[in-house]
Coordinates of C-alpha atoms (C1' of nucleotides) and ligand atoms in Angstrom, one line a residue:
Chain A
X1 CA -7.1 -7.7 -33.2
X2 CA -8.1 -6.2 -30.0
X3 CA -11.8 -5.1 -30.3
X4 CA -12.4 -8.9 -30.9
X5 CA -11.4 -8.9 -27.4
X6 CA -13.0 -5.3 -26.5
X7 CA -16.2 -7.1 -27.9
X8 CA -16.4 -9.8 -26.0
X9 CA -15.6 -8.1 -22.6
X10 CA -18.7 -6.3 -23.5
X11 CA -20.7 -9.9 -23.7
X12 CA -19.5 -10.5 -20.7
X13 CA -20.6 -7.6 -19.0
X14 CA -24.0 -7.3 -21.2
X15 CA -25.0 -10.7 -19.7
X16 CA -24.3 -10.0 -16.4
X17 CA -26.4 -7.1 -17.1
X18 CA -24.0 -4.1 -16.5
X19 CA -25.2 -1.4 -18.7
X20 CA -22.2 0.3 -21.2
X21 CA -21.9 3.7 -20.3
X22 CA -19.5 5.8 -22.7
X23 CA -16.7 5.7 -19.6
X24 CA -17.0 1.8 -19.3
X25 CA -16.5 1.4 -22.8
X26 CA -13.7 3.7 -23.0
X27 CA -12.1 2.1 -19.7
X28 CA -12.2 -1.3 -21.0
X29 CA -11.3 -0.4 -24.0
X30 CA -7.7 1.6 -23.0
X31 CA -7.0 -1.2 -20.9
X32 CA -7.0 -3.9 -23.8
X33 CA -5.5 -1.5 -26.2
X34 CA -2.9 -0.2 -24.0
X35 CA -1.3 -3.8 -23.5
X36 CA -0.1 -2.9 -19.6
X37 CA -1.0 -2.5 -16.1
X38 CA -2.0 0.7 -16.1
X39 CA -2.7 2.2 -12.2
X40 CA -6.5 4.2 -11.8
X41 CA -5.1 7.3 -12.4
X42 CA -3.2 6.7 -15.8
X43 CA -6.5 5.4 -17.0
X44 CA -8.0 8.7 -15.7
X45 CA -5.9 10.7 -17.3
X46 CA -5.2 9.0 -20.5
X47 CA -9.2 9.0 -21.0
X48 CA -9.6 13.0 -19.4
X49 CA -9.3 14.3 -23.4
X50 CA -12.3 12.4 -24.1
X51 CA -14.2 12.8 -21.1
X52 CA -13.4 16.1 -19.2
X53 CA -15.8 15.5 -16.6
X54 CA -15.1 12.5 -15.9
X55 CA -14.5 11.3 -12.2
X56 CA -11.6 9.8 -10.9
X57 CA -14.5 7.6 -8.8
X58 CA -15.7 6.6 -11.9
X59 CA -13.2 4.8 -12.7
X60 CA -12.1 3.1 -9.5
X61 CA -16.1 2.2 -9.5
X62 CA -15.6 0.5 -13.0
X63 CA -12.1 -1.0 -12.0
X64 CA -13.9 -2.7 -9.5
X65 CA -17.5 -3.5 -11.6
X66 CA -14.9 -5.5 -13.8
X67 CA -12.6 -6.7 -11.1
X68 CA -16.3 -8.7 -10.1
X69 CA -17.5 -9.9 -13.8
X70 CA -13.5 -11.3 -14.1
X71 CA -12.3 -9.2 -16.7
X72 CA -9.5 -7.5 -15.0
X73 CA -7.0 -8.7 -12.2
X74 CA -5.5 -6.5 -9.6
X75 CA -1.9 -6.2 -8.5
X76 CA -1.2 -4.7 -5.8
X77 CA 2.2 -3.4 -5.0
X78 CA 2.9 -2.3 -0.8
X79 CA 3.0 1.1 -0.8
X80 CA 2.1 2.3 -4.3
X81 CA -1.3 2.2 -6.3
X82 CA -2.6 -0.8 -7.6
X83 CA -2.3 -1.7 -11.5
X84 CA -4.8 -3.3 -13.6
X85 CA -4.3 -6.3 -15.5
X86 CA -6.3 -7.6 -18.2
X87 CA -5.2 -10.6 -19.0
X88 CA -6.8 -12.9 -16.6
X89 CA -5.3 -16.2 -17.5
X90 CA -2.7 -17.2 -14.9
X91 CA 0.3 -15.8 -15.6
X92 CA 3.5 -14.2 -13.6
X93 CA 4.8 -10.7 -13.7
X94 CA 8.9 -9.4 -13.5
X95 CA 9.4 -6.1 -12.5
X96 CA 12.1 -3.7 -13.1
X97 CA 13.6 -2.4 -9.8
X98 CA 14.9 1.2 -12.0
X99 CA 11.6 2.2 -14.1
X100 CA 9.0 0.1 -12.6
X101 CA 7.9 -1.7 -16.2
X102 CA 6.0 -5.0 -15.7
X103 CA 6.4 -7.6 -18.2
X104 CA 4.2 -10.5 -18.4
X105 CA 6.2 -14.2 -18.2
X106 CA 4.5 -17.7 -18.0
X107 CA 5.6 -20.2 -15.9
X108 CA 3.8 -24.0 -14.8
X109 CA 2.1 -22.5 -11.6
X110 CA 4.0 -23.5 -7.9
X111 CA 2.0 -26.8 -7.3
X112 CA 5.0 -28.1 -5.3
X113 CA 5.6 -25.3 -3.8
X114 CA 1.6 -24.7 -2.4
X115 CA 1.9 -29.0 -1.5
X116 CA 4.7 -28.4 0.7
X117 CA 3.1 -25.5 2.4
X118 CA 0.1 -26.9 2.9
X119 CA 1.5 -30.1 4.5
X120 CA 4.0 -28.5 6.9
X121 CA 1.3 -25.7 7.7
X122 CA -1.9 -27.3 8.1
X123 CA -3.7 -24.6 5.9
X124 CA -5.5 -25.0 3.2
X125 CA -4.4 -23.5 0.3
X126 CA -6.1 -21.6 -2.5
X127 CA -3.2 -19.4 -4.1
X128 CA 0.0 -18.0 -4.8
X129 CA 1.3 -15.1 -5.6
X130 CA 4.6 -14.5 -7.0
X131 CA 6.6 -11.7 -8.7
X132 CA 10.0 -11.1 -9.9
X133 CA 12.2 -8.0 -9.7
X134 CA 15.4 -6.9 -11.4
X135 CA 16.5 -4.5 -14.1
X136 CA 15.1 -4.8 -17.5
X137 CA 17.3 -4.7 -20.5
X138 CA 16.9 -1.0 -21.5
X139 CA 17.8 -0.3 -18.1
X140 CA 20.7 -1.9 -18.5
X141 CA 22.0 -0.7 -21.2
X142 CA 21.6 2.9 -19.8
X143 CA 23.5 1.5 -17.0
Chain B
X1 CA 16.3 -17.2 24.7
X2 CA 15.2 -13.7 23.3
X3 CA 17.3 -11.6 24.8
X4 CA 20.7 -13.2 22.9
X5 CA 19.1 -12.1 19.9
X6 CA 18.1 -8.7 21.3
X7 CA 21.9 -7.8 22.3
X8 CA 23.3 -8.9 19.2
X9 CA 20.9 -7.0 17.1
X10 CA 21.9 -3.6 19.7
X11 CA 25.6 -4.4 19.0
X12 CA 25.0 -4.3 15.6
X13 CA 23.0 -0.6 15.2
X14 CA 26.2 0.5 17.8
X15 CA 28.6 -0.6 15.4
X16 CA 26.3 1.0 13.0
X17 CA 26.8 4.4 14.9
X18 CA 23.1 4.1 15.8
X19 CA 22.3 5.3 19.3
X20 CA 20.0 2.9 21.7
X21 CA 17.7 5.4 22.9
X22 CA 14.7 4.1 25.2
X23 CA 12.4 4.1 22.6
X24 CA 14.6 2.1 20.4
X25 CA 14.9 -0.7 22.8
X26 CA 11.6 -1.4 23.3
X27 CA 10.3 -1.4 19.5
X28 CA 13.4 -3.7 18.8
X29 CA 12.6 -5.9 21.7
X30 CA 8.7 -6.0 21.3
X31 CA 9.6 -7.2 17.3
X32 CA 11.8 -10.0 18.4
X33 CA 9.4 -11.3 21.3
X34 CA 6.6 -11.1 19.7
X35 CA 7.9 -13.4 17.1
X36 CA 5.0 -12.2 14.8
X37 CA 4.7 -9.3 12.2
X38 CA 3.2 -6.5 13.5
X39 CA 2.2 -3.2 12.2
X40 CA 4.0 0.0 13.5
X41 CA 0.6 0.8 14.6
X42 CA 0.6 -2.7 16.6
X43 CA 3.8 -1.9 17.9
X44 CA 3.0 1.9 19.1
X45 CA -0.3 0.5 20.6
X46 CA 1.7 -2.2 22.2
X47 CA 4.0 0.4 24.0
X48 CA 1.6 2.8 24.7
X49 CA 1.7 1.8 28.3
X50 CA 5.4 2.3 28.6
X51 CA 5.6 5.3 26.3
X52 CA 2.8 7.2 26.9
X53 CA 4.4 10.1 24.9
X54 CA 5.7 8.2 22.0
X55 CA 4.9 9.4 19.0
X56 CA 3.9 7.0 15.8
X57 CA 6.4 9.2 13.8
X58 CA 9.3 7.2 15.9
X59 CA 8.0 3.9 15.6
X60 CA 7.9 4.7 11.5
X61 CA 11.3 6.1 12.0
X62 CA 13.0 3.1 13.8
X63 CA 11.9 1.0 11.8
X64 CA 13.3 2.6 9.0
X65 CA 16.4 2.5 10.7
X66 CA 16.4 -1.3 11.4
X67 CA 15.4 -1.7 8.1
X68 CA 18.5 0.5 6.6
X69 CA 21.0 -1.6 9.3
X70 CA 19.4 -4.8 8.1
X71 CA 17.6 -5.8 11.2
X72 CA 14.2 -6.3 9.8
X73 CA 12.1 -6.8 6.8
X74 CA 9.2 -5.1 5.7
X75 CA 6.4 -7.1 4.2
X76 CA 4.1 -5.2 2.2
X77 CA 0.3 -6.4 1.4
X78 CA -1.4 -4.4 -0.9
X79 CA -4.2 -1.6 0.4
X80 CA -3.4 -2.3 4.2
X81 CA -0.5 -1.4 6.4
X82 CA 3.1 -2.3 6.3
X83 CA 4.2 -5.6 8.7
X84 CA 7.6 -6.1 9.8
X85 CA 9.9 -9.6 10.4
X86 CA 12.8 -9.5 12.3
X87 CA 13.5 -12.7 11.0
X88 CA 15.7 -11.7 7.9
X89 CA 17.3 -15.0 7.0
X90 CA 15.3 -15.9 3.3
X91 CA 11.7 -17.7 4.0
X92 CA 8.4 -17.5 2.9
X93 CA 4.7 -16.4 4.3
X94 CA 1.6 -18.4 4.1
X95 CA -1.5 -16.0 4.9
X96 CA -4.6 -16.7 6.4
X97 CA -7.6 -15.1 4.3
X98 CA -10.0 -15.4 7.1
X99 CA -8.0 -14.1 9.9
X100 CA -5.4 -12.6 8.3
X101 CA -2.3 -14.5 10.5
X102 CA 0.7 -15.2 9.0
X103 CA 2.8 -18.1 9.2
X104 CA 6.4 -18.6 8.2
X105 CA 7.6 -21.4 6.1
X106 CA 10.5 -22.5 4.6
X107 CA 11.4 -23.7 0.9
X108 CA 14.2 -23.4 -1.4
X109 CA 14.7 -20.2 -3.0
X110 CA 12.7 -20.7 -6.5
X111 CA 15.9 -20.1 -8.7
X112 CA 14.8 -22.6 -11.4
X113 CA 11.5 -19.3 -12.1
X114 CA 14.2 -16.7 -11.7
X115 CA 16.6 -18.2 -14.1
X116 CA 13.9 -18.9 -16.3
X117 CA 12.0 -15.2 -16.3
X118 CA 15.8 -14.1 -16.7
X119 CA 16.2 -15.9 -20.2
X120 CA 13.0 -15.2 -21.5
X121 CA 12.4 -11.6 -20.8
X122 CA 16.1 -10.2 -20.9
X123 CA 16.0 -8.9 -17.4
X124 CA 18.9 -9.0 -14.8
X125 CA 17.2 -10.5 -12.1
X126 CA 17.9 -9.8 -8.6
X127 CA 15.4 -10.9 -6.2
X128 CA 11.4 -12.4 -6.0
X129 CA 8.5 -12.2 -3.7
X130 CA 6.3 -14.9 -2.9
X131 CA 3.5 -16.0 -0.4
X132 CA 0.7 -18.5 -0.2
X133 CA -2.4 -17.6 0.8
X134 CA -5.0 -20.6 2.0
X135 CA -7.3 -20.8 5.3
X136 CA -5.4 -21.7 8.4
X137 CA -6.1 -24.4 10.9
X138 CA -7.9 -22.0 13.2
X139 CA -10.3 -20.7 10.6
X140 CA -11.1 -24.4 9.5
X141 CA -12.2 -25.9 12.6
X142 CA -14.6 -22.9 13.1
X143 CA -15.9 -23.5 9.2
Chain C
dT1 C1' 32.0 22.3 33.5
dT2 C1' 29.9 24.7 30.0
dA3 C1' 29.2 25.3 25.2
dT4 C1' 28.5 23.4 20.8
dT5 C1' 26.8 20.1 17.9
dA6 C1' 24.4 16.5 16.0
dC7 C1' 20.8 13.3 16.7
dT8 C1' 16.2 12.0 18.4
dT9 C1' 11.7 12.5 19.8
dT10 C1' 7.4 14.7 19.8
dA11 C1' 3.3 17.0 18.1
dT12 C1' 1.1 18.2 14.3
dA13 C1' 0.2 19.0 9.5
dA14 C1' 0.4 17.3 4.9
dT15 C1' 0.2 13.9 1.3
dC16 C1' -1.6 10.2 -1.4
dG17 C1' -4.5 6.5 -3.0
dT18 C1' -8.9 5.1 -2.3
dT19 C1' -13.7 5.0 -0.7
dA20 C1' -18.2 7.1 0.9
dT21 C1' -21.8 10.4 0.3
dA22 C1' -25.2 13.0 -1.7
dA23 C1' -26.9 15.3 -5.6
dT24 C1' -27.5 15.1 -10.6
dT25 C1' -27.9 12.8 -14.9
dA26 C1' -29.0 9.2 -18.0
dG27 C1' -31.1 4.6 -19.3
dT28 C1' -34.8 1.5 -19.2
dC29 C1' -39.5 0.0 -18.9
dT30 C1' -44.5 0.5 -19.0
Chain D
dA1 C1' -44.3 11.0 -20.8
dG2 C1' -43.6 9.3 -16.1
dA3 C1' -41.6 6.2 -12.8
dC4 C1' -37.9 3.6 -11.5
dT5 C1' -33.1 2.2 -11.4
dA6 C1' -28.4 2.6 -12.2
dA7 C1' -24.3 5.5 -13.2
dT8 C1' -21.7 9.6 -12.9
dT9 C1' -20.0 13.6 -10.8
dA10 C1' -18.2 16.6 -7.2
dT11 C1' -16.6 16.6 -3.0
dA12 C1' -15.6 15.1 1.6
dA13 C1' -13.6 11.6 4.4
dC14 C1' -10.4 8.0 5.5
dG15 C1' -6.2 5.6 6.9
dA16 C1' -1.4 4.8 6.4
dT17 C1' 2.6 7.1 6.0
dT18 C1' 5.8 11.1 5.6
dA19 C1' 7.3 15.9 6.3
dT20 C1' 8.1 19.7 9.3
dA21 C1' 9.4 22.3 13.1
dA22 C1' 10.1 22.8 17.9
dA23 C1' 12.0 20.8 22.0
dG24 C1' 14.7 17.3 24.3
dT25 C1' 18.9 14.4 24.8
dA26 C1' 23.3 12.6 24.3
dA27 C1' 28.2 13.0 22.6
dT28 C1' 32.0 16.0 22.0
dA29 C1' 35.0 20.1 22.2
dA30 C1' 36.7 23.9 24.6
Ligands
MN1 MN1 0.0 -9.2 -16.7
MN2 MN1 8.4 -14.1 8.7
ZN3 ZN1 13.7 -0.6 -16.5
ZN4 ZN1 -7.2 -18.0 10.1

DNA sequence: TTATTACTTTATAATCGTTATAATTAGTCT
DNA sequence: AGACTAATTATAACGATTATAAAGTAATAA
């Protein structure tokens, strides 16, 4: 059940004391419900039915409100817009190279890999990030 | 010695029917001795004094062409601008979050993850992106 | 050599995602 | 209600990159 988790992003924020304006609510609440990474602008326009006056600053402002209380991640990808994850526990993402769908995968984090780094280096490491690409099965089955 | 390096990457655009105009000399030569990743803004400053004409449209356009011939990489990071490696053999990038320099480092491909992601999610894999991302020496002595 | 052609560079405008600004609106508190 | 604060909106600005069109340059054909 996803307003169990709608709910309790709304804690979050409620103790942090960010009010909950219609948009926030309906933000939040597409981005749990929609089970993606949705960029700012799909949010914008999935949410434009419901508010028609709605700024696309509004919600870039919100992205980032919640980007700071920890509810939502973002990925960045070079040249395109950033997508917006709400699943914040540690996990990787494989891309497909043909229609650009992200699926989630789990995988013990790099430890060895950050180690090794950090001993040949001399930096100190905080993170990782990692992602893989290739063609996802629907794309290949169109071919 | 640079310049080795420099004439093999020339023979190879000739043999790829690419002409070495002026311009084209000196973006390919500033990549490989600067044995860093600069911007195509870094690299039009850095020529600015020899080209005083060049437009940033040709820098963006070479490398383009390199890229397309196989001579460079381009390394994309998020909201900020494009860098480019002329190192194309497989390695990885730890990234300094205070100053932003990037070191290369080497590691065994992570084919264990790909294989891995590949089972679980159905994709075809093809490729992956990592980098680590830590405070380098520099930044740590000046705390 | 001259003419033709294709390629390259330049200058400039356009595009796109994102952020900044200022005015307006809406909550909150006394 | 009145005062204060935060949020939203509309719009402009920004920075990286790309598109366009004109002018220049090199290769090739006649
Ligand atoms: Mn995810
Ligand atoms: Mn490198
Ligand atoms: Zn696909
Ligand atoms: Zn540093």
């Amino acid at each position: 059940m996803s307003s169990a988790k709608i709910n309790a992003a709304i804690d979050n924020l409620k103790e942090a004391g960010v009010r909950i304006t219609p948009q926030r609510h309906a933000i939040l609440e597409h981005l749990i419900q929609s089970m993606s990474h949705p960029t700012a602008d799909e949010i914008y326009k999935a949410l434009e039915g419901k508010f028609p006056n709605m700024s696309v600053a509004t919600v870039y402002n919100n992205l980032r409100v919640f980007k700071e209380a920890g509810l939502v991640k973002e990925l960045t990808y070079g040249d395109s817009s950033s997508r917006f994850d709400c699943v914040t526990t540690d996990h990787y993402h494989i891309i497909c190279d043909s229609c650009g769908k992200i699926v989630d995968f789990h995988y013990p984090g790099l430890d060895e890999v950050e180690s090794l780094a950090e001993s040949v280096t001399g930096f100190e490491v905080g993170r990782h990030r990692m992602e893989i690409y290739g063609v996802c099965p629907d794309c290949k089955r169109k071919h």
